Each structure stands twice: as C-alpha cells, then as structure tokens.
Tab-separated table of C-alpha atoms and ligand atoms in Angstrom:
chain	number	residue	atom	x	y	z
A	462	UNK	CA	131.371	24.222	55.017
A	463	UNK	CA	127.796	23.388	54.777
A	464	UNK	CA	125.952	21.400	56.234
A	465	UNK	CA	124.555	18.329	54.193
A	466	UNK	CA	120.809	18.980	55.377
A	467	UNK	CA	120.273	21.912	54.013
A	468	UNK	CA	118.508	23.578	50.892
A	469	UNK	CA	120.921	24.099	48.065
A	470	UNK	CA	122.319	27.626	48.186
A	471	UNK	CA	122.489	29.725	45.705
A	472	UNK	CA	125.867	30.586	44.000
A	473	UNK	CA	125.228	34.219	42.038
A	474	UNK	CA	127.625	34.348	39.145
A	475	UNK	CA	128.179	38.243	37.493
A	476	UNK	CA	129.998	38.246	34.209
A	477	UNK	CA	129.279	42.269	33.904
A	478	UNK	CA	130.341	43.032	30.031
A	479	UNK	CA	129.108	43.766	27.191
A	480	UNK	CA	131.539	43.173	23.760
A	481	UNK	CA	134.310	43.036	25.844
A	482	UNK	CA	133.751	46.019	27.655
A	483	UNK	CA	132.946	45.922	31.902
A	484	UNK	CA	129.957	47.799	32.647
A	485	UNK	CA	128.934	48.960	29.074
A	486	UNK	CA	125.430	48.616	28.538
A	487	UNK	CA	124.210	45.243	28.795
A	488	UNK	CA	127.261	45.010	30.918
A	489	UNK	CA	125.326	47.574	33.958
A	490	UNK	CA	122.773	44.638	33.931
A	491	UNK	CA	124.700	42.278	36.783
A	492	UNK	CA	125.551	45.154	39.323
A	493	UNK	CA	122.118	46.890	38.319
A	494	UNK	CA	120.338	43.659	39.486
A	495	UNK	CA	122.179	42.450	42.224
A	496	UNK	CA	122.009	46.019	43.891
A	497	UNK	CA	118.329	46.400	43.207
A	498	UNK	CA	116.858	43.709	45.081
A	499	UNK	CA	118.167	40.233	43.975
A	500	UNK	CA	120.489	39.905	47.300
A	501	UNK	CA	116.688	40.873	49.355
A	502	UNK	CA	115.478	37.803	46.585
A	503	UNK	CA	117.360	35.300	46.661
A	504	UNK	CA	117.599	36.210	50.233
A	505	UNK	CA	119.767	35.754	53.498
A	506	UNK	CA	115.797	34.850	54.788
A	507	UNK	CA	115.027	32.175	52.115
A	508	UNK	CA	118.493	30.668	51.953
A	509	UNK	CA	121.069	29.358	54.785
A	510	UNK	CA	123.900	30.490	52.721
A	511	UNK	CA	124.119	32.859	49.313
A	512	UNK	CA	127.618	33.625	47.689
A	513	UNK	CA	128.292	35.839	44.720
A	514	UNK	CA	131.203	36.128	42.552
A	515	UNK	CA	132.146	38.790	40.200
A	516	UNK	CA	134.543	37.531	37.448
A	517	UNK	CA	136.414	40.407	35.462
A	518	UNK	CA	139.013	39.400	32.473
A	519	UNK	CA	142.328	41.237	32.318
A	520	UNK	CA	142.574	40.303	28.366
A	521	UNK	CA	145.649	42.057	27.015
A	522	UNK	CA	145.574	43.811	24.461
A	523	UNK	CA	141.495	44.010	24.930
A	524	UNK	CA	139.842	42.016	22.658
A	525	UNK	CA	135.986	41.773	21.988
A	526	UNK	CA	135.955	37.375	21.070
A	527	UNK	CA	139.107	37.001	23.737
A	528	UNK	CA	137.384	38.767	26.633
A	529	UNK	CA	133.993	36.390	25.268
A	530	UNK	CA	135.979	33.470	26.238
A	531	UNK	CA	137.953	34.293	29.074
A	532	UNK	CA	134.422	35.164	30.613
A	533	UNK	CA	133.094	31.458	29.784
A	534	UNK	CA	136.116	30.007	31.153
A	535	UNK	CA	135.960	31.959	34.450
A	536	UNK	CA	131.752	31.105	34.658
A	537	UNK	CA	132.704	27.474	34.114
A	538	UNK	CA	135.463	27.138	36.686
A	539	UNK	CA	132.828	29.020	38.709
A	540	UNK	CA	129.781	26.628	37.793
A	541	UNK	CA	131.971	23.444	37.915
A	542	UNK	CA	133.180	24.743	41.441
A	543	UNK	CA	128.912	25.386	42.883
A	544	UNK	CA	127.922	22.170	41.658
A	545	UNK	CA	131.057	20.251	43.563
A	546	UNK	CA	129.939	22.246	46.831
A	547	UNK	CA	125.744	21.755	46.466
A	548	UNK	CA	125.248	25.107	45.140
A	549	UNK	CA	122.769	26.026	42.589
A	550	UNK	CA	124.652	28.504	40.037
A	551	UNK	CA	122.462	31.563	38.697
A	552	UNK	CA	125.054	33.657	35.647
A	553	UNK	CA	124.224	37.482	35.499
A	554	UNK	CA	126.005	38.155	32.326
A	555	UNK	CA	125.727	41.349	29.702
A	556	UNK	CA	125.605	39.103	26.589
A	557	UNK	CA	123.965	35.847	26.282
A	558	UNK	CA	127.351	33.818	24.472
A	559	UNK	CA	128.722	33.632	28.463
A	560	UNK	CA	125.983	30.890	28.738
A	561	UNK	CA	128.475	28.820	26.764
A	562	UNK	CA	130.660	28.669	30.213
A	563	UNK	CA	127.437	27.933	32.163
A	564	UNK	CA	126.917	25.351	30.158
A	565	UNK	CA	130.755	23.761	29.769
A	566	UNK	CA	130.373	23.778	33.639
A	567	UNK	CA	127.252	21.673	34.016
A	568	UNK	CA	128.952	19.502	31.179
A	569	UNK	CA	126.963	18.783	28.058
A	570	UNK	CA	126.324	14.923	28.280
A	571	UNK	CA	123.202	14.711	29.562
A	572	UNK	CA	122.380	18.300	29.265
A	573	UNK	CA	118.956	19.890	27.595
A	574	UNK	CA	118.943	24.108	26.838
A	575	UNK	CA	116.068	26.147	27.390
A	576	UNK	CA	116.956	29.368	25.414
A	577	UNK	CA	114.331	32.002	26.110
A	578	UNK	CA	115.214	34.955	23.812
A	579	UNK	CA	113.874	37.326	20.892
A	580	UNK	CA	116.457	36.644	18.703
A	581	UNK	CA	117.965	32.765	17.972
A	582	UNK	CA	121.834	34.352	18.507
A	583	UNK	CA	122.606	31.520	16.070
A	584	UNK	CA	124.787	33.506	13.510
A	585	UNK	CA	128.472	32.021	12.384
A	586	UNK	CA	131.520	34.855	11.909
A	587	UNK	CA	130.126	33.941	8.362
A	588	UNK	CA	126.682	34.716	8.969
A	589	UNK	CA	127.212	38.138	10.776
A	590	UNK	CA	126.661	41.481	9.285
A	591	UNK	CA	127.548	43.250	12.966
A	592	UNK	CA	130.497	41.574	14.125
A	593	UNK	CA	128.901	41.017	17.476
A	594	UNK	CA	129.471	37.753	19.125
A	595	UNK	CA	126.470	37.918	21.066
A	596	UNK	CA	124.667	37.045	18.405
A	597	UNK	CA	126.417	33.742	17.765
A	598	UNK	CA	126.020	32.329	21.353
A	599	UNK	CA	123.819	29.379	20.463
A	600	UNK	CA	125.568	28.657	17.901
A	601	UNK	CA	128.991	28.107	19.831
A	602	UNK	CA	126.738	25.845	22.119
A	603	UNK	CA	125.892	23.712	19.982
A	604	UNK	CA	129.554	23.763	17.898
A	605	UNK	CA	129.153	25.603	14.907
A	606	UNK	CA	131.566	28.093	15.436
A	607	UNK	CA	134.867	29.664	17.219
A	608	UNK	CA	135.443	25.663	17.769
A	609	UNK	CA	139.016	26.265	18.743
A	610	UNK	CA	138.073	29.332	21.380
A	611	UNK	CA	135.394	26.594	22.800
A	612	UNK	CA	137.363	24.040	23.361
A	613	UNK	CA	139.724	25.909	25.402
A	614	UNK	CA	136.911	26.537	28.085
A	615	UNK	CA	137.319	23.914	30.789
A	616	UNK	CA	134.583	21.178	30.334
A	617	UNK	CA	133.197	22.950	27.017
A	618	UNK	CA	131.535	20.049	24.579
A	619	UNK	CA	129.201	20.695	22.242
A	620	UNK	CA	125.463	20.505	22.922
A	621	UNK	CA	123.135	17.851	20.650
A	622	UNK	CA	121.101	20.417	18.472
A	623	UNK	CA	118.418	18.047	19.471
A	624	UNK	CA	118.784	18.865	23.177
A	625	UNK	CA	118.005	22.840	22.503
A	626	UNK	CA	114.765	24.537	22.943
A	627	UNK	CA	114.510	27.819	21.690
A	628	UNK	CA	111.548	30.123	22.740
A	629	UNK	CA	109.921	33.275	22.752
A	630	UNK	CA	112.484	33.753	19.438
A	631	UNK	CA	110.605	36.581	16.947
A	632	UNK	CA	113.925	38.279	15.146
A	633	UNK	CA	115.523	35.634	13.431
A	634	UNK	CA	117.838	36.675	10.277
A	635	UNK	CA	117.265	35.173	7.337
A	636	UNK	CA	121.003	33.180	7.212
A	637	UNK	CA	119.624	31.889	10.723
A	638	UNK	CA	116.542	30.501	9.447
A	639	UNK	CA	118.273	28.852	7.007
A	640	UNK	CA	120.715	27.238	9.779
A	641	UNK	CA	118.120	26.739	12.035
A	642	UNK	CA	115.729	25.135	10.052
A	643	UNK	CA	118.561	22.643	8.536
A	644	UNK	CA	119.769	21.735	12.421
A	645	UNK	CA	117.690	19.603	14.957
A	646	UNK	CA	117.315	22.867	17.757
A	647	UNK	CA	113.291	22.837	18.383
A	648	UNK	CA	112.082	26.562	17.668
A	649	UNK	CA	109.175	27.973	19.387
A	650	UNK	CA	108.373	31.797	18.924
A	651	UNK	CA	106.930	33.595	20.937
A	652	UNK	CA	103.422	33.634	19.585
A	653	UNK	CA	103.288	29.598	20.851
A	654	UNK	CA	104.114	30.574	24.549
A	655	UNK	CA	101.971	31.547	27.309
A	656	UNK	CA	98.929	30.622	29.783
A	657	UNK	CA	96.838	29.537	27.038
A	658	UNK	CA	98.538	28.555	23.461
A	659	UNK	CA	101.496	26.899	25.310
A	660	UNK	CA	100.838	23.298	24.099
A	661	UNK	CA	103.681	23.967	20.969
A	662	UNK	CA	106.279	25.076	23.642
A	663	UNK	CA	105.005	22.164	26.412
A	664	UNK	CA	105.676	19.757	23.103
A	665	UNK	CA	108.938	20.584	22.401
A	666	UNK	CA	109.721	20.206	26.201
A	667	UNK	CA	108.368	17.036	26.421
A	668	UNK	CA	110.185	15.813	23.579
A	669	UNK	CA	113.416	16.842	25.574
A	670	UNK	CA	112.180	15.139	28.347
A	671	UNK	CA	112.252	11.553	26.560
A	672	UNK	CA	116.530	12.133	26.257
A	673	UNK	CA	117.256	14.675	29.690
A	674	UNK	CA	116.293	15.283	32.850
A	675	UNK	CA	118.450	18.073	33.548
A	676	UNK	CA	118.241	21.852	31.945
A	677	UNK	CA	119.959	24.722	31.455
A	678	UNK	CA	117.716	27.687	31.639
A	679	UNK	CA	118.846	30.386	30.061
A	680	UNK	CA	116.741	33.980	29.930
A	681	UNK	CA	117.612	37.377	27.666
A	682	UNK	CA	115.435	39.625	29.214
A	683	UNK	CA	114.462	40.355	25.415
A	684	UNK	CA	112.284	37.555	24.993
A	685	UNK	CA	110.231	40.096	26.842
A	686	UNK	CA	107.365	42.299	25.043
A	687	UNK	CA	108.601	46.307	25.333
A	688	UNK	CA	105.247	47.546	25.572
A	689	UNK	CA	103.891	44.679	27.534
A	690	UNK	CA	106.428	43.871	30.425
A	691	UNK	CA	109.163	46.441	29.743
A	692	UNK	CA	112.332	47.314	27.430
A	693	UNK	CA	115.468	44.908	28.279
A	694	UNK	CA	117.520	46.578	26.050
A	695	UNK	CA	117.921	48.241	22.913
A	696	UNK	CA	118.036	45.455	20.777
A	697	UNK	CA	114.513	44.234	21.814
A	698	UNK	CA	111.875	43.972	18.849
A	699	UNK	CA	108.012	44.500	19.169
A	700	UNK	CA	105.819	41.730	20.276
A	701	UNK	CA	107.156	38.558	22.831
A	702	UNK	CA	106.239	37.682	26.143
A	703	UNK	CA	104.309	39.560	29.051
A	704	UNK	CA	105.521	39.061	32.465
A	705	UNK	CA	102.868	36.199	33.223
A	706	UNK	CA	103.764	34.136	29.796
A	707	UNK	CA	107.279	33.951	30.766
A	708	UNK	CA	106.330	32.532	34.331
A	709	UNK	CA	103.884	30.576	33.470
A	710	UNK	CA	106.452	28.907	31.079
A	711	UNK	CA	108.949	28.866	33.511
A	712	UNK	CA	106.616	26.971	35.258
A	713	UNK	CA	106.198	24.798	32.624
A	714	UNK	CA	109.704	23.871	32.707
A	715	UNK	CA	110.342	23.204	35.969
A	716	UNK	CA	107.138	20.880	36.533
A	717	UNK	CA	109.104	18.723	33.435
A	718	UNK	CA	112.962	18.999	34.559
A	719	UNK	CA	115.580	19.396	37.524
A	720	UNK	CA	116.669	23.387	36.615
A	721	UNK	CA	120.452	22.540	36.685
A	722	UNK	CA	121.345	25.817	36.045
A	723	UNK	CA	119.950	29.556	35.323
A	724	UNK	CA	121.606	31.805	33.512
A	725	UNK	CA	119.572	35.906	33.328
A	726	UNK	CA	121.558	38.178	30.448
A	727	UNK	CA	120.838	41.064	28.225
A	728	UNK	CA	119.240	43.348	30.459
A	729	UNK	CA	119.868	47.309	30.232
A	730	UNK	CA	119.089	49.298	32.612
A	731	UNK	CA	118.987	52.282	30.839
A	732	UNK	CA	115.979	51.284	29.358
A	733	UNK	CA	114.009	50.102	32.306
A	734	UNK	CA	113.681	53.790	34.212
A	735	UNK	CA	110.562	52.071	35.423
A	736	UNK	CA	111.914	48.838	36.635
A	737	UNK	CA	109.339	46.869	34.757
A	738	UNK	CA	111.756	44.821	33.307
A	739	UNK	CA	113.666	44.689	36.735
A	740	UNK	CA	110.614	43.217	38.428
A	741	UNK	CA	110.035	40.370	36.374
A	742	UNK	CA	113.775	39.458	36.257
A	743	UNK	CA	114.132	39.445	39.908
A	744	UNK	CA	110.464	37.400	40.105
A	745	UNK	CA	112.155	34.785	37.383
A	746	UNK	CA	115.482	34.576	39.071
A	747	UNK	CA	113.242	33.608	42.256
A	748	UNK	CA	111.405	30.736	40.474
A	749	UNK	CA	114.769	29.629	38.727
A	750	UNK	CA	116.258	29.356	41.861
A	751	UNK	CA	113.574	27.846	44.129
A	752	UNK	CA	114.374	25.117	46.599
A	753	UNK	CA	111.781	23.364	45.500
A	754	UNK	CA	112.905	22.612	42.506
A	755	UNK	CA	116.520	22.073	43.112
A	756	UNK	CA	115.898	19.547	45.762
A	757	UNK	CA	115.948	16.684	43.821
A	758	UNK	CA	119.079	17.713	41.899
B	1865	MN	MN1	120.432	36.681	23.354
C-alpha cells in the first residue's frame, strides 16, 4: 500500500504483439525497451514505487482482430486498476490500436487524444487494402469501426472526433483523407510541429483545452524522421520529427494539460541497431511520466 504523500508511481503496461503475434516485430518493442534502460528511467531512484505488468492473450484458435481486443481489454482492466491505486499508467504496446484499452480505462468523458504518429491509422475494414488492424486504431477510438469488438472492452466509449489531435501525421491514404477531412479530429502534420513553426499544433491544443483538461498521449515511434532521429520500424516514411521537435511538443502538451495517460507503440528494434530511436523513446517516456506533471492529476 502506498503511502498518500507520495509522487504518483508509475504503472508500466507491456502489450508485446504485433497482429496477434507475441514478440513479432513491433511486438520485440516492449521487452526491447523495458530491458534497455526504461526500468534505470523511470527509475527505482526517481520513483518510491514502479510496477510493470506484462499482459499476454491465450486467444483460441489465434486470431489477428481477437488477440487486438483481448489486449485492450487486459490494458484497460490494467489502466482502470493504476488510476484506482494513484498510479500513472505508461502502455508499451507493438501496434498502436491497444491505445483503444488505454483509453476505455481512463474513460472517454472528459477525455482529449494526442495521437503523435506518421500515419492517421484511421482506415475502416472497408477502407483497408492490408488487412492490418493497426491501421484502424483511431478509428475504433473514435467509433467508426469493429463497434461490437469495442464495446466489449470494459469502460470502452467512443471518443468525440473533436477531442482528437493528430500530429506529426505525413502518410495518410487517400480513403483516410477523405474520412478525416469529413470528421471533426484536428490534423496537424508533421511539417507544423517543432521549436519554431509549432503555433498550428499549439492551436489545435488550445482548442482542446477550451472542452478537456485531461489527455491521452499516445506516441508511434514513427512520427519520428528515419534519417533525422532514427528508424522505428519498417513502416516509417521519409520526413517527420527530429528528436528535439517531438520534445519540444511534448512539452507543449504538458504546459496545456494533466498527461492522464501515455501510451509508446510501434517501435522495432530491428531497425534501431543504433539505438537512436531507443534514446528518444526512453527520453519521451521520461517527460510523459514526470512527477511534475502528474501531480496535479
Ligand atoms: Mn500508428
């Protein structure tokens, strides 16, 4: 039991699959982390108490959109369970659609999303020329599709469009442009973020600030720029942030809103030999997760 007085602790959530499948690519990214300096981060020195909590699905028969779910309903029994206890719940997950049990955790009422990612993972099972349901995790958010699935995840309801900021966004299909530009999700790419040119992205959060004052941060390492700050994964596309744009905006979020939640995703580490990419994740998750700003939660 904790005691009252002290900082928030950190609750480290790892959801490590990929498609359905523990450990595949995107799916190394939780273990990869959490053995390569997040523990020395988040720190026994910085924090009175840390706890982490690997949830693995026993879907039978295996199933990629089954094993999806059953990962957001373990994260939001998880989430639901750090908040009740004064813990501050960071998600390492392979694919970015597990944010949907972040978020039915935190419960959507008075909720704002921070998306940082390079693509707007707003396709439908309509939309979708791969079949993969990481690209449709915004879109379950915010209730456009797999209703049924997301309304079997405890707490899940669907996010105002209104309430979503997506940033840092550069590969955006052409059926997703069409959706996104008919729904009410403020788009920011990544050419509007950074220490100087931010005042598109500080806009859109201040615009979010006039309905919440809580926010879900959620970061795919792919927002990233390859050649600037490192490759998250194979699915990232030239140009996006540097390491300093995507703290600086960061920043910008936290000075606006109480960070209710982090979630980090997406990240390979197969394509980070250098630990570029590794470096600025562990440097995020850090600011994410920062007393400071959890204090007032
Ligand atoms: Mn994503």
């Amino acid at each position: 039991m904790q005691d009252v007085e002290e900082e928030p602790s950190v609750r480290t959530v790892l959801a490590p699959y990929d498609s359905g499948h523990r450990g595949l690519r995107m799916g190394a990214g939780p273990d990869h982390l959490m053995n390569n300096g997040l523990h020395e981060m988040l720190g026994p020195a910085a924090r009175p108490y840390l706890s982490f909590v690997q949830v693995l699905t026993e879907v039978d028969p295996p199933a990629e959109v089954a094993t999806a779910f059953e990962l957001d309903r373990l994260v939001a029994v998880q989430v639901r369970e750090a908040l009740a206890e004064g813990e501050f719940p960071l998600v390492l997950s392979g694919n970015c659609n597990t944010a949907v049990g972040t978020i039915s955790g935190l419960g959507t009422g008075d909720l704002g999303v921070v998306w940082f990612d390079a693509h707007a993972d707003f396709n439908t099972p309509e939309t979708t020329s791969t079949g993969f349901t990481d690209g449709m995790g915004l879109a379950v958010a915010v209730g456009h599709c797999w209703s049924k699935m997301a309304r079997a995840v405890p707490g899940f309801a669907p996010v105002a469009e209104r309430n979503v900021v997506l940033a840092g966004v550069r590969a955006v299909e052409t059926s997703e442009e069409e959706r996104l530009a008919a729904s009410e999700i403020s788009v920011v790419g990544a050419d509007r973020i950074g220490p100087e040119g931010s005042s598109t992205f500080e806009a859109a959060l201040d615009g979010l600030k006039s309905r919440v004052g809580r926010v879900y941060v959620h970061l795919d390492l792919d927002v990233l720029d390859p050649e600037k700050a490192g490759k998250a994964n194979q699915f990232a596309p030239e140009g996006g942030l540097s390491a300093e744009d995507l703290e600086s905006a960061l920043g910008v979020v936290r000075e606006r809103f109480a960070v209710a939640a982090a979630g980090i995703a997406s990240y390979d580490p197969a394509f980070d030999a250098d630990g570029c990419v590794l470096a600025v994740a562990l440097a995020c998750a850090r600011m994410l997760t920062d007393p400071a700003d959890t204090e007032s939660v």
